[in-house]
Coordinates of C-alpha atoms in Angstrom, one line a residue:
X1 CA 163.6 -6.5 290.9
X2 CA 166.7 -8.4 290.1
X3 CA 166.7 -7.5 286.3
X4 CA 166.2 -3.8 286.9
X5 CA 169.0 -4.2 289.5
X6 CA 171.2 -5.5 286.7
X7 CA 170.0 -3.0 283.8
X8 CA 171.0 0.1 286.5
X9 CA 174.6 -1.3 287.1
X10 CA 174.9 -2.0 283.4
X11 CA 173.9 1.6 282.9
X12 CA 176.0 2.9 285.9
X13 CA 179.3 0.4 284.5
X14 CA 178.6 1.9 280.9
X15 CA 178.4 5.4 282.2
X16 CA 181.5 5.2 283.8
X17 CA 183.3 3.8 281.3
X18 CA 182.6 6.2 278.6
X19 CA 183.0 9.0 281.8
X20 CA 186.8 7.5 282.2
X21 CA 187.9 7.7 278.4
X22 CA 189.0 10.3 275.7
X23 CA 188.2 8.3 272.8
X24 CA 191.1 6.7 270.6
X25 CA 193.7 9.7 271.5
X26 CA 196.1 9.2 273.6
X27 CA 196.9 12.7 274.4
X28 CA 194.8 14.3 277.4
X29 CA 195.6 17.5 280.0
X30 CA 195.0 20.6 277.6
X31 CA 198.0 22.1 276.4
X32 CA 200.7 19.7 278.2
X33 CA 201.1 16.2 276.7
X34 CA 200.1 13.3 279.7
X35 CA 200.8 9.2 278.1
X36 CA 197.5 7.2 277.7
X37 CA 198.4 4.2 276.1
X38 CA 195.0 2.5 274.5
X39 CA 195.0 -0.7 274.5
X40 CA 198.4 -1.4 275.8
X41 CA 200.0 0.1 272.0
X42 CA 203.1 0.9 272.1
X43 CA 203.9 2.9 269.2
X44 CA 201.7 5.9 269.1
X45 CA 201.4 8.9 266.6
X46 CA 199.4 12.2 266.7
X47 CA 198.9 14.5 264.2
X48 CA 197.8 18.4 264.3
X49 CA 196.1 19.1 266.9
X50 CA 196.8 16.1 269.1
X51 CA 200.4 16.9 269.2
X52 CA 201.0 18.5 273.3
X53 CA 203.7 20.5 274.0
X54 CA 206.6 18.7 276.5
X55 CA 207.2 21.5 279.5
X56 CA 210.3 21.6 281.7
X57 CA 212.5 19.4 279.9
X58 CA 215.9 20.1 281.7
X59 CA 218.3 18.7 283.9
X60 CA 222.6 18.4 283.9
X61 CA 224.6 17.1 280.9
X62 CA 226.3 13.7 281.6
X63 CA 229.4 14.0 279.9
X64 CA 229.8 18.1 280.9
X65 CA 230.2 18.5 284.1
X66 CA 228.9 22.2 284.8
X67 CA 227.0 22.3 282.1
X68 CA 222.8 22.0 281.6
X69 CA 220.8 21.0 278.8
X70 CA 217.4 22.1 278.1
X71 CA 215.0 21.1 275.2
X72 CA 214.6 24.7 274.8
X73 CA 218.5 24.6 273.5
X74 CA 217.0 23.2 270.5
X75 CA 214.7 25.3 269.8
X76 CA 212.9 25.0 266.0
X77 CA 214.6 21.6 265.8
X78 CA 212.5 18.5 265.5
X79 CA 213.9 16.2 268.8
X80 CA 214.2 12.9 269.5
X81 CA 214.3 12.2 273.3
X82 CA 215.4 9.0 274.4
X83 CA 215.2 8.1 277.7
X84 CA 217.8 5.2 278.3
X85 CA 220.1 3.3 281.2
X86 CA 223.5 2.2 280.7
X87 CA 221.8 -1.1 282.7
X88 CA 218.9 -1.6 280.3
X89 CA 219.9 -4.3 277.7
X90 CA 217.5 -2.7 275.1
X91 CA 219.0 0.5 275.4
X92 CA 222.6 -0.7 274.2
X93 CA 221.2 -2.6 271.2
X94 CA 218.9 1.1 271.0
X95 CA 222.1 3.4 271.1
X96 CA 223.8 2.8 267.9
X97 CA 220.9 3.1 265.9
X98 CA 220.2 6.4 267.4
X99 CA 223.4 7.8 266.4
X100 CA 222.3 6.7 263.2
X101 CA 219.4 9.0 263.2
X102 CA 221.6 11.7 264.6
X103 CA 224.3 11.0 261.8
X104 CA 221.9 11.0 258.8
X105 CA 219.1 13.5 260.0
X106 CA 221.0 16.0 262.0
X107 CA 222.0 18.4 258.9
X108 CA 218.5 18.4 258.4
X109 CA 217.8 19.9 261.8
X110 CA 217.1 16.9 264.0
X111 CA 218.7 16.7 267.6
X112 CA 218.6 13.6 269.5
X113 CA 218.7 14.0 273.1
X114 CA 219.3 11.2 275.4
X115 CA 217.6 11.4 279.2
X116 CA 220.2 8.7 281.4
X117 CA 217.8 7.5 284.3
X118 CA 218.1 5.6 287.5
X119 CA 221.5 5.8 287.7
X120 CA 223.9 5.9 290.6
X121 CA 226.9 7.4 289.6
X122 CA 227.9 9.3 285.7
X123 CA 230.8 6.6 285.5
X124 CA 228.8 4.0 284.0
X125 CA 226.4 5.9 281.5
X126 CA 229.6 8.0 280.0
X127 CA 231.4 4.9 279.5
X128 CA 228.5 3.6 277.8
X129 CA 228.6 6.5 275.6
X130 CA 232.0 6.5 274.8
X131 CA 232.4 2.7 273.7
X132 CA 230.0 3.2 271.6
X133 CA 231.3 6.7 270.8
X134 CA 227.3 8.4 270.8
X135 CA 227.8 12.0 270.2
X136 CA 224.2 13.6 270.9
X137 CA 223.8 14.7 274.4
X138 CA 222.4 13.5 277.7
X139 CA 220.7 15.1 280.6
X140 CA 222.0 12.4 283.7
X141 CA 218.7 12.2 285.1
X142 CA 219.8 10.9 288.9
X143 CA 216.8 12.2 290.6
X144 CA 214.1 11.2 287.9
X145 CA 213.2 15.1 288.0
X146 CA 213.7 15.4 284.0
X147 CA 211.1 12.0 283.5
X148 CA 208.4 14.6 285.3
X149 CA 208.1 16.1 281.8
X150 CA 206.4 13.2 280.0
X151 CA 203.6 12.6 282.5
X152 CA 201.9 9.3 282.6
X153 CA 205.0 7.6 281.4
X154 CA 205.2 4.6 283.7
X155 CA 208.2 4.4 285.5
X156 CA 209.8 1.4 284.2
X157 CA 209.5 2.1 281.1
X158 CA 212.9 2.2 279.7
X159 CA 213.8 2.7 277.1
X160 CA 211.2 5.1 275.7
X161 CA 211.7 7.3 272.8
X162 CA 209.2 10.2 272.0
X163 CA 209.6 12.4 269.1
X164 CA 208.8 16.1 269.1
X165 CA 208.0 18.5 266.0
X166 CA 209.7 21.6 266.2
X167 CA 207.1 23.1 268.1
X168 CA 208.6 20.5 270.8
X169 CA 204.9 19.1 270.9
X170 CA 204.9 15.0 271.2
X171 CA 204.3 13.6 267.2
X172 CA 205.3 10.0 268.4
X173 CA 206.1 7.8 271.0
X174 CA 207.8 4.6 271.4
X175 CA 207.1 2.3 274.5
X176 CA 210.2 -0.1 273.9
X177 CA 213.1 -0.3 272.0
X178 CA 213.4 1.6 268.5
X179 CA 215.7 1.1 265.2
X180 CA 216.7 3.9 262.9
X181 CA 214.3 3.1 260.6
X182 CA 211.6 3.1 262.8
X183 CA 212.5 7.0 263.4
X184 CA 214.3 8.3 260.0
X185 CA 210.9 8.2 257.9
X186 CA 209.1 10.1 260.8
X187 CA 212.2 12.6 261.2
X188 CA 212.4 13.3 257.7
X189 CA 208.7 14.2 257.5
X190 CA 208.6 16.6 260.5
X191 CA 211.6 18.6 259.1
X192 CA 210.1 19.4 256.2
X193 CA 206.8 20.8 258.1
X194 CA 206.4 24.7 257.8

């Protein structure tokens, strides 16, 4: 009785295990990209048909007041979306290196776009900007409202970076910080894509 006990919650454990996953992709929810991370990896790619499209992507500039910035602003640009604090020690190491990106692939139609979160105030993440004089833009992200858009990104996960094709559908994400040449290779290749 025991061993046919044991056999069934095998089964049943087995069952719900292959019930729970989506096999090695880490893109899930239809249409609308949602983070899986498999086996804890942090650097994830997707190709074709596993690249989901980022919805909603919105929320005030940081350094213009009045203004609002939208992914959709960018529209048939491949976008790097970082999503940064001027507290996070990562992100200040992470910054330069994105202006880099900005600097060398922007004439090729790249847009970096910076998503400031858990801040209290703009004071801080603007003078983080200007010292080190980053010009791609920022939505201040205050009430987290903008970090909706990449579901099933833990929260303290900072800093992030995910890369969209000019469909704006996810082609990579980075869990942790990033260096220019971990993005310009990646860039390059989704601005040349028809």
């Amino acid at each position: 009785m025991r061993a046919r006990t044991a056999v069934a919650a095998l089964v049943a454990a087995l069952l719900a295990l292959t019930a729970c996953t989506t096999g090695d992709d880490a893109v899930v929810a239809g249409g609308e990209f949602q983070l899986v991370a498999p086996n804890g990896e942090t650097k994830l790619r997707y190709d074709g048909d596993e690249r989901k499209g980022i919805k909603g992507l919105t929320g005030p500039s940081l350094m213009e007041d009045g203004k609002t910035i939208s992914l959709d602003d960018y529209a048939g640009k491949v976008v790097v979306v970082n999503i940064w604090g001027a507290w996070c020690p990562p992100c200040r190491t992470e910054a330069p290196e994105l202006q880099k990106v900005q600097d060398e692939a922007g004439p090729l139609g790249v847009q970096v776009l910076g998503v400031d979160v858990k801040e209290n105030s703009t004071e801080g993440p603007r003078d983080f900007m200007r010292n080190r004089q980053l010009s791609y833009p920022s939505i201040y992200d205050e009430s987290g409202r903008a970090m909706l858009s990449f579901r099933g990104l833990p929260p303290n996960t900072v800093p992030s970076t995910f890369v969209l094709d000019k469909q704006h559908r996810v082609a990579a994400a980075f869990l942790g910080g990033v260096i220019a040449s971990d993005l310009l290779p990646l860039v390059k290749e989704l601005s040349a894509e028809a």
